PDB file of C-alpha atoms in Angstrom:
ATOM      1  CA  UNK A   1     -71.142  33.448  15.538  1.00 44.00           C
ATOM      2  CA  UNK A   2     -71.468  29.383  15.515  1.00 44.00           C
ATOM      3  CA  UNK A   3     -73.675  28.241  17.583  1.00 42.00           C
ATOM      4  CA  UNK A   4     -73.200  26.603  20.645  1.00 43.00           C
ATOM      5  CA  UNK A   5     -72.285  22.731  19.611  1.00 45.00           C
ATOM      6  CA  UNK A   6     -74.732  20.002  21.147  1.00 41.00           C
ATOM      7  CA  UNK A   7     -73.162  17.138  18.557  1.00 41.00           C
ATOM      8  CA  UNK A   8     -74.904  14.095  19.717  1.00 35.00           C
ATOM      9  CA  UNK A   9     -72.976  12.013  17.046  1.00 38.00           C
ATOM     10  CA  UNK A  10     -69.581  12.569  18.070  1.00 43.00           C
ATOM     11  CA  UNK A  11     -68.224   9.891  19.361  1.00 44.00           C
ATOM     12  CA  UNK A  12     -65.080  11.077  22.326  1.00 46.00           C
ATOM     13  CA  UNK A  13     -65.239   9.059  25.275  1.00 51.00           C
ATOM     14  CA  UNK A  14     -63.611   8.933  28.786  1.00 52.00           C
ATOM     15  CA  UNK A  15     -60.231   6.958  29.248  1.00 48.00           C
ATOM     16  CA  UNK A  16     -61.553   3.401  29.595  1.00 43.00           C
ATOM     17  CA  UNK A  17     -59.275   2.870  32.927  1.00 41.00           C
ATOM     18  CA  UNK A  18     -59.458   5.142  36.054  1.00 38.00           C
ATOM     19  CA  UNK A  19     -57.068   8.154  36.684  1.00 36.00           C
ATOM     20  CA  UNK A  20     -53.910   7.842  38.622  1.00 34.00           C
ATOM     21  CA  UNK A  21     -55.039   7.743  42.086  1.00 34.00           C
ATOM     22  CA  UNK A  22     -58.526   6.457  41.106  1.00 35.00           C
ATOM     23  CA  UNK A  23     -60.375   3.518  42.454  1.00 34.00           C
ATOM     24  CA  UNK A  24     -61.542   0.750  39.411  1.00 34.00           C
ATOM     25  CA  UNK A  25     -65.021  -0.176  39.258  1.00 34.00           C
ATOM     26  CA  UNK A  26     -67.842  -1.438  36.649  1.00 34.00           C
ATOM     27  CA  UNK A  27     -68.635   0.469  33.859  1.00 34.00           C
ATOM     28  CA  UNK A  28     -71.727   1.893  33.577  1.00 34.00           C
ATOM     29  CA  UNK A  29     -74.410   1.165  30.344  1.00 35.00           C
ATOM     30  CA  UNK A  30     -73.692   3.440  28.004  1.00 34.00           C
ATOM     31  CA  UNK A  31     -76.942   2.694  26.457  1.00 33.00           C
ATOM     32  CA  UNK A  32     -78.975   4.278  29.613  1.00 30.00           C
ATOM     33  CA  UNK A  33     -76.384   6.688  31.111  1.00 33.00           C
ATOM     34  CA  UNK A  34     -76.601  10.190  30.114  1.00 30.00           C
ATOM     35  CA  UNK A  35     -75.372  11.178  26.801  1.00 33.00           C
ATOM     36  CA  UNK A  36     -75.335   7.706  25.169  1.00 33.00           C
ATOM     37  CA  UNK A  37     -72.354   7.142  22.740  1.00 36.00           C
ATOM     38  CA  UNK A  38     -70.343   8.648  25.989  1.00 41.00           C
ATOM     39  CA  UNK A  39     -68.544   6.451  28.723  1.00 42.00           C
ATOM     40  CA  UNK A  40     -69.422   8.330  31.756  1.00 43.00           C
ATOM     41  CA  UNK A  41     -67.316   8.045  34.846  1.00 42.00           C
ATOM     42  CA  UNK A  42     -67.254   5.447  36.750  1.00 40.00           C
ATOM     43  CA  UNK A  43     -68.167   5.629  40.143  1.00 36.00           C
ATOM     44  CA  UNK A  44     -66.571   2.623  42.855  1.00 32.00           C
ATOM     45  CA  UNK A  45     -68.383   0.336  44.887  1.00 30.00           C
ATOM     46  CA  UNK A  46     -65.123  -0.456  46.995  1.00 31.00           C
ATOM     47  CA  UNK A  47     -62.047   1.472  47.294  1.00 30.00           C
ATOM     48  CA  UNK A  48     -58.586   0.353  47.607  1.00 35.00           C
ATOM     49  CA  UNK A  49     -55.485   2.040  48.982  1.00 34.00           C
ATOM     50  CA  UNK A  50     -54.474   4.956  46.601  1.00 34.00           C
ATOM     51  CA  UNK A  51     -52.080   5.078  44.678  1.00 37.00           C
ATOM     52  CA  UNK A  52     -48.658   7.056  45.347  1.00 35.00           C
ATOM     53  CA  UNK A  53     -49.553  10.451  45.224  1.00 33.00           C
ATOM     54  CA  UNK A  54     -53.343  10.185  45.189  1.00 33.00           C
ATOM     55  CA  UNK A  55     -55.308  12.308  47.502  1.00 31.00           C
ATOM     56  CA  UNK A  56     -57.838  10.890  49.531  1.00 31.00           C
ATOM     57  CA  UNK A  57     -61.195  12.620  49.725  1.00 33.00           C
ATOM     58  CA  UNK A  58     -64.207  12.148  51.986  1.00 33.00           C
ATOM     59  CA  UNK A  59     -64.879   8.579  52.985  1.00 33.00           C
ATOM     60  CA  UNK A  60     -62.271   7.038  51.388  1.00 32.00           C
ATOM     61  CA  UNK A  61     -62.826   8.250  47.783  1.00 33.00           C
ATOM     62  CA  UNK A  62     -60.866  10.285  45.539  1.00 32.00           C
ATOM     63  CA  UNK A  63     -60.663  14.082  44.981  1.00 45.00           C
ATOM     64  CA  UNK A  64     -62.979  15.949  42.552  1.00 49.00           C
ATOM     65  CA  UNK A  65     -59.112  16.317  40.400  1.00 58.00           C
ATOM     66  CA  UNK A  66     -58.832  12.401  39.195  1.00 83.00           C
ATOM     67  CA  UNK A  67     -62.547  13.088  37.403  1.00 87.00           C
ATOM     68  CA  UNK A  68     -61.270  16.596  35.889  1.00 87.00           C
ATOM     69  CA  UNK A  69     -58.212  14.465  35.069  1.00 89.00           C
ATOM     70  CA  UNK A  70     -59.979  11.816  33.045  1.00 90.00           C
ATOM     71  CA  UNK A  71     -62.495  14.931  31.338  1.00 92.00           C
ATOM     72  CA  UNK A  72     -59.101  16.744  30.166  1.00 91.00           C
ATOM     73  CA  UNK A  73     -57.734  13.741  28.484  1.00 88.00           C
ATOM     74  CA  UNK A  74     -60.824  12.977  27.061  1.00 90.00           C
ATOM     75  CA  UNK A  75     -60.801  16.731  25.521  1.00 91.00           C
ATOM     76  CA  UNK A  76     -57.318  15.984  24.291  1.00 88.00           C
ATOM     77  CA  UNK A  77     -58.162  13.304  22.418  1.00 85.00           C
ATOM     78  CA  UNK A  78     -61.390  14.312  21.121  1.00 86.00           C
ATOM     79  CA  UNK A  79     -59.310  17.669  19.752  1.00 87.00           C
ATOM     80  CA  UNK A  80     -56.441  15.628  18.761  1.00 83.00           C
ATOM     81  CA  UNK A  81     -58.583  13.253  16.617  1.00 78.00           C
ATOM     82  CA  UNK A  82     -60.737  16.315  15.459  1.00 78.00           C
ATOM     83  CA  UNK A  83     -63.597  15.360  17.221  1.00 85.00           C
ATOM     84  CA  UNK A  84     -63.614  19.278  18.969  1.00 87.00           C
ATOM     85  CA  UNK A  85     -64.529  21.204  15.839  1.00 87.00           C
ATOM     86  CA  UNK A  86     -62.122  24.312  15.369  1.00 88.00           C
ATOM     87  CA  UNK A  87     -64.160  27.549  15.482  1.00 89.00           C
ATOM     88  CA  UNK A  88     -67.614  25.785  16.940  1.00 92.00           C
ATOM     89  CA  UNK A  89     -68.169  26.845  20.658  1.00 94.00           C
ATOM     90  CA  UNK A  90     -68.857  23.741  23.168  1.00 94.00           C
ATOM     91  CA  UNK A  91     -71.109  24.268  26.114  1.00 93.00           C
ATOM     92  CA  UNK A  92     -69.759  22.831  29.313  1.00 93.00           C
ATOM     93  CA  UNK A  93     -72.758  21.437  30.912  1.00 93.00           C
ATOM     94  CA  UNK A  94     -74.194  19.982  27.582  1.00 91.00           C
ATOM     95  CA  UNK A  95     -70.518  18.234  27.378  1.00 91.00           C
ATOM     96  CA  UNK A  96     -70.990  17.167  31.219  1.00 91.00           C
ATOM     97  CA  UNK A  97     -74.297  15.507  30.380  1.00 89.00           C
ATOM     98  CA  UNK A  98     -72.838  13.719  27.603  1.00 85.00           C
ATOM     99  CA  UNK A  99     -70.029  12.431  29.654  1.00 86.00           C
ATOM    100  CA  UNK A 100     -72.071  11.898  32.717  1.00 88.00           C
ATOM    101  CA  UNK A 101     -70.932  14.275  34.951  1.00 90.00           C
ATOM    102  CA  UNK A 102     -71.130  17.529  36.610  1.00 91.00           C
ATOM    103  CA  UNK A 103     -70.511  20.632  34.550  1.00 93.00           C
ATOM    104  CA  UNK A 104     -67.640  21.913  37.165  1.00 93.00           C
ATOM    105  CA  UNK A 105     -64.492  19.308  35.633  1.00 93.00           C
ATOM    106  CA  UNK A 106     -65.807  19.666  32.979  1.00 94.00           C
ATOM    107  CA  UNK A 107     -65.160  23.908  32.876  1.00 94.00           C
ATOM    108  CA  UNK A 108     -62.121  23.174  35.046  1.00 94.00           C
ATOM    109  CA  UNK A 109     -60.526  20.924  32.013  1.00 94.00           C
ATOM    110  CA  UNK A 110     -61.851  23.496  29.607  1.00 94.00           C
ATOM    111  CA  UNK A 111     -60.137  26.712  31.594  1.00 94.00           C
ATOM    112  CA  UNK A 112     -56.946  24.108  31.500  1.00 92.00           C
ATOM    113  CA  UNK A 113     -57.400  24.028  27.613  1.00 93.00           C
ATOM    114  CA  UNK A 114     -58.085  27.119  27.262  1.00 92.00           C
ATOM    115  CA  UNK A 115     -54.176  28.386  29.375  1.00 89.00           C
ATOM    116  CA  UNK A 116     -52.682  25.686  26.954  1.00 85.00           C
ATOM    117  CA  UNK A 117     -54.408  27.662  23.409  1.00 85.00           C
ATOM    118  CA  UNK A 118     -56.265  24.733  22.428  1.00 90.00           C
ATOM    119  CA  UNK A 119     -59.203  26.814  22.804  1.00 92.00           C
ATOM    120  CA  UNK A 120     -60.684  30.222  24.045  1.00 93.00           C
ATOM    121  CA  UNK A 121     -63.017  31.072  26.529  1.00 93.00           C
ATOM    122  CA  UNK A 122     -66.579  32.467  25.646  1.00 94.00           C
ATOM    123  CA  UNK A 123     -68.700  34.137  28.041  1.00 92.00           C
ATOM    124  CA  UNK A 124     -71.635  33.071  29.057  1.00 89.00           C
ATOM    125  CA  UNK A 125     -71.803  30.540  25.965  1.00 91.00           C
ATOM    126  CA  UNK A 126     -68.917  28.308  26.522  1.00 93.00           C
ATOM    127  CA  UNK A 127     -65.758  27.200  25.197  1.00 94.00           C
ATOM    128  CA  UNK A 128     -64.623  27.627  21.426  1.00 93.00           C
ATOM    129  CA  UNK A 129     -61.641  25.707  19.481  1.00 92.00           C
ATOM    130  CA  UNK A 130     -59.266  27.749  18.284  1.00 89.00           C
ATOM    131  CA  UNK A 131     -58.466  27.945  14.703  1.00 84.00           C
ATOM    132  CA  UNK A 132     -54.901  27.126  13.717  1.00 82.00           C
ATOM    133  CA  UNK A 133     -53.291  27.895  10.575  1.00 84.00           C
ATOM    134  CA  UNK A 134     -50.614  26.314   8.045  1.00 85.00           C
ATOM    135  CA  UNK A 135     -48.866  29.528   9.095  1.00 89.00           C
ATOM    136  CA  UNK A 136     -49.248  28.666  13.141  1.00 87.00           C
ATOM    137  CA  UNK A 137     -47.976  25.459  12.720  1.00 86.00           C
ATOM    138  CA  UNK A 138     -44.880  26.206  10.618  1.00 88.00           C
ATOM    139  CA  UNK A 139     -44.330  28.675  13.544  1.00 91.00           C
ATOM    140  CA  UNK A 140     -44.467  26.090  16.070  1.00 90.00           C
ATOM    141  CA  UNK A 141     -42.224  23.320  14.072  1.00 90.00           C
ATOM    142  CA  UNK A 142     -39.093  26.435  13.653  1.00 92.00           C
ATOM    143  CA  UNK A 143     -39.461  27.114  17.395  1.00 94.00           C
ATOM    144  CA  UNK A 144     -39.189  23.454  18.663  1.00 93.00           C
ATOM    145  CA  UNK A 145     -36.205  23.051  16.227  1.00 92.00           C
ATOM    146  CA  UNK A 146     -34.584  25.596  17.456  1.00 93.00           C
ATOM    147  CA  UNK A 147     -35.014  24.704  20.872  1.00 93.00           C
ATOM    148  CA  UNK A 148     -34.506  20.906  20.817  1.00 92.00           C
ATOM    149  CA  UNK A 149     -32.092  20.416  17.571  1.00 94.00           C
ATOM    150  CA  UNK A 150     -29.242  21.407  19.759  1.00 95.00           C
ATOM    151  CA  UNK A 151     -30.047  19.331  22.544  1.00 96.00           C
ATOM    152  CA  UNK A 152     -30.205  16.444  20.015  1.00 95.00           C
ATOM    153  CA  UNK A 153     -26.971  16.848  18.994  1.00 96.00           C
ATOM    154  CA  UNK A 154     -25.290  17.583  22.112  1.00 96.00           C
ATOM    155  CA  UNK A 155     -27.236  14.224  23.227  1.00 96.00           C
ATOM    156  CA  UNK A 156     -26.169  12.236  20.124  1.00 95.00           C
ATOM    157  CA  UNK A 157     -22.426  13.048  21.306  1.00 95.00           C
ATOM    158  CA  UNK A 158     -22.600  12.127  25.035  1.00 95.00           C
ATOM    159  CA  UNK A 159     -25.151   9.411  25.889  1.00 96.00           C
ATOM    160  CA  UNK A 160     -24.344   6.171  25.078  1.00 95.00           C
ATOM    161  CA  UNK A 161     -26.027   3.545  22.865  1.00 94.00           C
ATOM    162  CA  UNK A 162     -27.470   1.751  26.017  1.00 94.00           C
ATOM    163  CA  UNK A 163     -29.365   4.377  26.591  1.00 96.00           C
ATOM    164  CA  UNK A 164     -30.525   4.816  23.588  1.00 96.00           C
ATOM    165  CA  UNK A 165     -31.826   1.470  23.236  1.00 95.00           C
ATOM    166  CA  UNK A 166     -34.298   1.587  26.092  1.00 96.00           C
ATOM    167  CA  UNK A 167     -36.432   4.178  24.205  1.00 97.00           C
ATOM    168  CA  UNK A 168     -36.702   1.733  21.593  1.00 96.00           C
ATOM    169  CA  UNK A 169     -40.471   0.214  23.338  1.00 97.00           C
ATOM    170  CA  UNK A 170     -41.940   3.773  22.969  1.00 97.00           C
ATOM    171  CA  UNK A 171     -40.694   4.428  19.430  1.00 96.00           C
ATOM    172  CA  UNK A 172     -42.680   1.082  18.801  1.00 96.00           C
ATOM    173  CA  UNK A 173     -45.387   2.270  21.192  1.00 96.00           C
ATOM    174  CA  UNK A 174     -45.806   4.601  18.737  1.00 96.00           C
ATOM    175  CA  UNK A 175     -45.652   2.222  15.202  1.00 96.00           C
ATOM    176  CA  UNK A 176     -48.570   0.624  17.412  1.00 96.00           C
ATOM    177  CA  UNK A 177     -51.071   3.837  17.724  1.00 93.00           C
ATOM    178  CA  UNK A 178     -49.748   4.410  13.895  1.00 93.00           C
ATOM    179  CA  UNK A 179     -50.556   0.651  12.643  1.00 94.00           C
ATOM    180  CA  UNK A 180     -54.149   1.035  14.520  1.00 92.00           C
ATOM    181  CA  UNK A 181     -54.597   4.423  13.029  1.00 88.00           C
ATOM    182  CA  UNK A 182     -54.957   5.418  16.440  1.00 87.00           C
ATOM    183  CA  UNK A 183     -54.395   9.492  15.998  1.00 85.00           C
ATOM    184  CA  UNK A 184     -54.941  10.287  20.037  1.00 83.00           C
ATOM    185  CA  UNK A 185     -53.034   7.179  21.377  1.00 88.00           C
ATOM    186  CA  UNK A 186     -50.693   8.243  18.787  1.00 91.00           C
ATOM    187  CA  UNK A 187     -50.033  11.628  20.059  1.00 89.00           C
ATOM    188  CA  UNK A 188     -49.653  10.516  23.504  1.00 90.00           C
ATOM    189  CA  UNK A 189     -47.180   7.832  22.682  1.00 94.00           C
ATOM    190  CA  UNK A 190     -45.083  10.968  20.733  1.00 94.00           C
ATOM    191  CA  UNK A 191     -45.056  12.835  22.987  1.00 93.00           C
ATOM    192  CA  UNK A 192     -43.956   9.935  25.374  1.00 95.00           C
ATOM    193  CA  UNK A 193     -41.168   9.071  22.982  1.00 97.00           C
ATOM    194  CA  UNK A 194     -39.717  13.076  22.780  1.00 95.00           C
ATOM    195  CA  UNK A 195     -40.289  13.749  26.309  1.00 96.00           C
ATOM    196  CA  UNK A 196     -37.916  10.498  27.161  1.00 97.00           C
ATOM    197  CA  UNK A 197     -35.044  11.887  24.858  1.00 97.00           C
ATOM    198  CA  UNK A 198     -35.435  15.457  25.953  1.00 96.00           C
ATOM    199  CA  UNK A 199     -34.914  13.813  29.598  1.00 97.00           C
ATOM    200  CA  UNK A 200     -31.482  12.821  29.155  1.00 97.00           C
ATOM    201  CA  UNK A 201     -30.649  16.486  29.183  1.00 96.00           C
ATOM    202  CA  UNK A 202     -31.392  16.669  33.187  1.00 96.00           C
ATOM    203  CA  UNK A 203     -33.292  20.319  32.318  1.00 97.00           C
ATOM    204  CA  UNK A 204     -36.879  20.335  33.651  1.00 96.00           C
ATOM    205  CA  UNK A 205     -37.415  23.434  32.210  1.00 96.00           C
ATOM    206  CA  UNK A 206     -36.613  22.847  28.728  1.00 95.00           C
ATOM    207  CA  UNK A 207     -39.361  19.199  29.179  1.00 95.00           C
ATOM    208  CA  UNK A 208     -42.208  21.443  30.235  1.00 94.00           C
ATOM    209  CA  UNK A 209     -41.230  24.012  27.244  1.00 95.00           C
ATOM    210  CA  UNK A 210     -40.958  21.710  24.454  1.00 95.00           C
ATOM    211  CA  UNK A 211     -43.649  19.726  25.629  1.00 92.00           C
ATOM    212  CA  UNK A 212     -46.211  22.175  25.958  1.00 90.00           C
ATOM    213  CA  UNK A 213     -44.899  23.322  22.198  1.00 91.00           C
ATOM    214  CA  UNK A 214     -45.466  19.675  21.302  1.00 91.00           C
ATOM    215  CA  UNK A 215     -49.101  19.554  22.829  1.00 87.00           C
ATOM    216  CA  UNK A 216     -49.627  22.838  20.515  1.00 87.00           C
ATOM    217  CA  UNK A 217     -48.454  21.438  17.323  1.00 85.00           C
ATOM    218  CA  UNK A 218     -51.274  18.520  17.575  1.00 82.00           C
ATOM    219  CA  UNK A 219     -54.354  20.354  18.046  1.00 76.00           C
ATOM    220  CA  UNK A 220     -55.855  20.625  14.644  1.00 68.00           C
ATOM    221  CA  UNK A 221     -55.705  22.960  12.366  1.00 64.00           C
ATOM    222  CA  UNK A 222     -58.881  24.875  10.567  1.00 60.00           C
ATOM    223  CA  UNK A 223     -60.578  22.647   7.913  1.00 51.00           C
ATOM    224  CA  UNK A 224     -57.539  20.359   7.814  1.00 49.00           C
ATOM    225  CA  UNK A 225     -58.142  17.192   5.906  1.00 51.00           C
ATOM    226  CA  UNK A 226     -57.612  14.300   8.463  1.00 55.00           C
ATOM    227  CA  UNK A 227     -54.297  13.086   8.773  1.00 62.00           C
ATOM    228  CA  UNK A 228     -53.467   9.885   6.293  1.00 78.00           C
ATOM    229  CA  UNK A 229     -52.640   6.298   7.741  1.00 82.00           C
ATOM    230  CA  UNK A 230     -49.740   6.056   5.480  1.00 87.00           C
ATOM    231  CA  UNK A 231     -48.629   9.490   6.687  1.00 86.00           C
ATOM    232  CA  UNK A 232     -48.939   8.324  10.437  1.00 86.00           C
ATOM    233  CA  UNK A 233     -46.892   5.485   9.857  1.00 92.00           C
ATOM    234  CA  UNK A 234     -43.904   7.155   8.055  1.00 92.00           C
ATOM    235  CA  UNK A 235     -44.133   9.814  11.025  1.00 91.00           C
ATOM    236  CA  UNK A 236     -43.612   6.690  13.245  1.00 93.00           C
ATOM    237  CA  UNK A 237     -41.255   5.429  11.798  1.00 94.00           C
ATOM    238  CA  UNK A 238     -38.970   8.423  11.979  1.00 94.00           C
ATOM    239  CA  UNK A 239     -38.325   7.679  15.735  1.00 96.00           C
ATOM    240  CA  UNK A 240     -36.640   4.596  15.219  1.00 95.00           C
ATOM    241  CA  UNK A 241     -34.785   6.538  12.740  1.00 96.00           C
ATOM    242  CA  UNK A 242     -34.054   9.009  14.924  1.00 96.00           C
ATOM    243  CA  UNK A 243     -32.559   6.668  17.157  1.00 96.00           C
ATOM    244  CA  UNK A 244     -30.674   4.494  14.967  1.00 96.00           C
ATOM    245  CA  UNK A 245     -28.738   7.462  14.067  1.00 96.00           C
ATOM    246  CA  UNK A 246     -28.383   9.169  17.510  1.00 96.00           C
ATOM    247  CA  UNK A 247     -26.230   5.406  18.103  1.00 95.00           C
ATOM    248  CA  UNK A 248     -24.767   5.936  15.679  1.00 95.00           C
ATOM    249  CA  UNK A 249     -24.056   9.413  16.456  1.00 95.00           C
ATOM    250  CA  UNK A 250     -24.598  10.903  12.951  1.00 95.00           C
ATOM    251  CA  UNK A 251     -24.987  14.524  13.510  1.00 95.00           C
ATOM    252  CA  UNK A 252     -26.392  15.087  10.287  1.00 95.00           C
ATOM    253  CA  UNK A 253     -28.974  12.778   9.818  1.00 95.00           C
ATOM    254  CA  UNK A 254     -30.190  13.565  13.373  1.00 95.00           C
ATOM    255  CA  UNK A 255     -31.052  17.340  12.335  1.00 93.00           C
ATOM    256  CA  UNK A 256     -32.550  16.510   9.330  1.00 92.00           C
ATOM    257  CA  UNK A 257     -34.806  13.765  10.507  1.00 93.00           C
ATOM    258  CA  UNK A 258     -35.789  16.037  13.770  1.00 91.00           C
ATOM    259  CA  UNK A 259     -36.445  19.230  11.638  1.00 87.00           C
ATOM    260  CA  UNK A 260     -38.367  16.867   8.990  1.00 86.00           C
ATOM    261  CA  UNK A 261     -40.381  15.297  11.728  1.00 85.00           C
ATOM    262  CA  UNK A 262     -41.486  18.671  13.614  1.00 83.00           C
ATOM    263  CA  UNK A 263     -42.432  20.160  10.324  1.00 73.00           C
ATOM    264  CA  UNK A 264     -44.511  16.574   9.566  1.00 64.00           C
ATOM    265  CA  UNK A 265     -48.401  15.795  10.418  1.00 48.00           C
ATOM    266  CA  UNK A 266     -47.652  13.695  13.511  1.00 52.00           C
ATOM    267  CA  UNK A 267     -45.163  15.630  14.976  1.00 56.00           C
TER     268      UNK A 267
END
């Protein structure tokens, strides 16, 4: 079995800004904090009001949940931009000391991870990335078209071009992330883009469906090459695309182009 990972050169970090609800402060030295080459959470010297929907813990501060928050994305990304090796196992206190916190959000993002497949739970030794497959992924792409190609072209009938054209700042939210070669900022900004179109349907359901399909599709697959810029950028690109034509209401372009672009590396 691999051994449990204690990777001192990888390189994920912490979102630079604070979670919703979180107070902003200085950032700590990287260069002294624990785990060096990590951001570690920031902690506030003076707290303003929360924001809408934050819950306010002892003294002011916030809830345990905003750090957890910031250690899950932080796990996205890193497994999203390969950083999480697929079959290693990851200890959750040697990841807490890296990121400079307690091991408990850290195993409460990991448990979170681990009820969304990205990765399964070991006992007593951690936390290990799943492996994917070609095979899983070709999976994945046929079930979100068959879930979200209709809805497309139902859409591509009924909502009109107005509507349209205020998605077009996160299709170029994601040519951004793309350009930069950004692969996590990249996902996020996809999955952005999709969840916005799959809105217009008014089913909350079939958002927290396809999403969590979406999530699936990015986490890496086993010894996959990393994904090319030029590759990135065409996937980018698809979404204006994808919008041009759902304007212009051309049904057939819009399943091809959505059935190309699940079945693509950026998905």
């Amino acid at each position: 079995m691999p051994p449990v990972a204690t990777r001192p050169e990888a390189s994920f970090v912490l979102p630079s800004g604070p979670a919703p609800g979180a107070a902003s402060a200085p950032t700590a030295d990287a260069s002294t904090a624990p785990g060096a080459g990590l951001s570690p959470v920031r902690h506030a010297t003076s707290v303003p009001e929360p924001a809408a929907g934050a819950v306010p813990g002892p003294r002011g501060g916030v809830r345990r949940h905003s750090v957890r928050g910031q250690v899950l994305q932080a796990l996205r990304d890193a497994l999203v931009g390969g950083e999480l090796v697929p079959g290693e196992v990851y200890s959750a206190p040697v990841l807490a000391e890296r990121f400079g916190v307690s091991a408990t959000p850290v195993r409460e993002a990991m448990q979170r991870l681990a009820t969304e497949g990205a990765v399964d739970v070991v006992p007593n030794r951690g936390f290990r990335v799943v492996e994917r497959t070609p095979r899983e992924l070709a999976e994945l792409a046929e079930v979100r078209a068959l879930i979200e190609v209709p809805v497309m072209l139902r859409l591509a009938r009924t909502v009109p071009a107005d509507r349209w054209a205020e998605l077009r700042p996160l299709a170029e939210a994601t040519s951004t992330a793309a350009a930069r070669g950004d692969r996590a900022h990249y996902a996020e900004a996809d999955r952005a883009f999709h969840r916005a179109v799959l809105a217009l349907a008014g089913n909350t359901q079939l958002l927290a469906v396809a999403d969590d399909l979406h999530r699936r599709s990015q986490w890496p697959l086993t010894s996959a090459p990393a994904v090319r810029h030029a590759d990135l950028v065409a996937d980018a690109a698809e979404h204006t695309a994808l919008l041009d034509a759902l304007v212009a209401q051309d049904l057939t372009v819009v399943r091809s182009l959505v059935r190309e672009h699940f079945a693509g590396s950026g998905g």
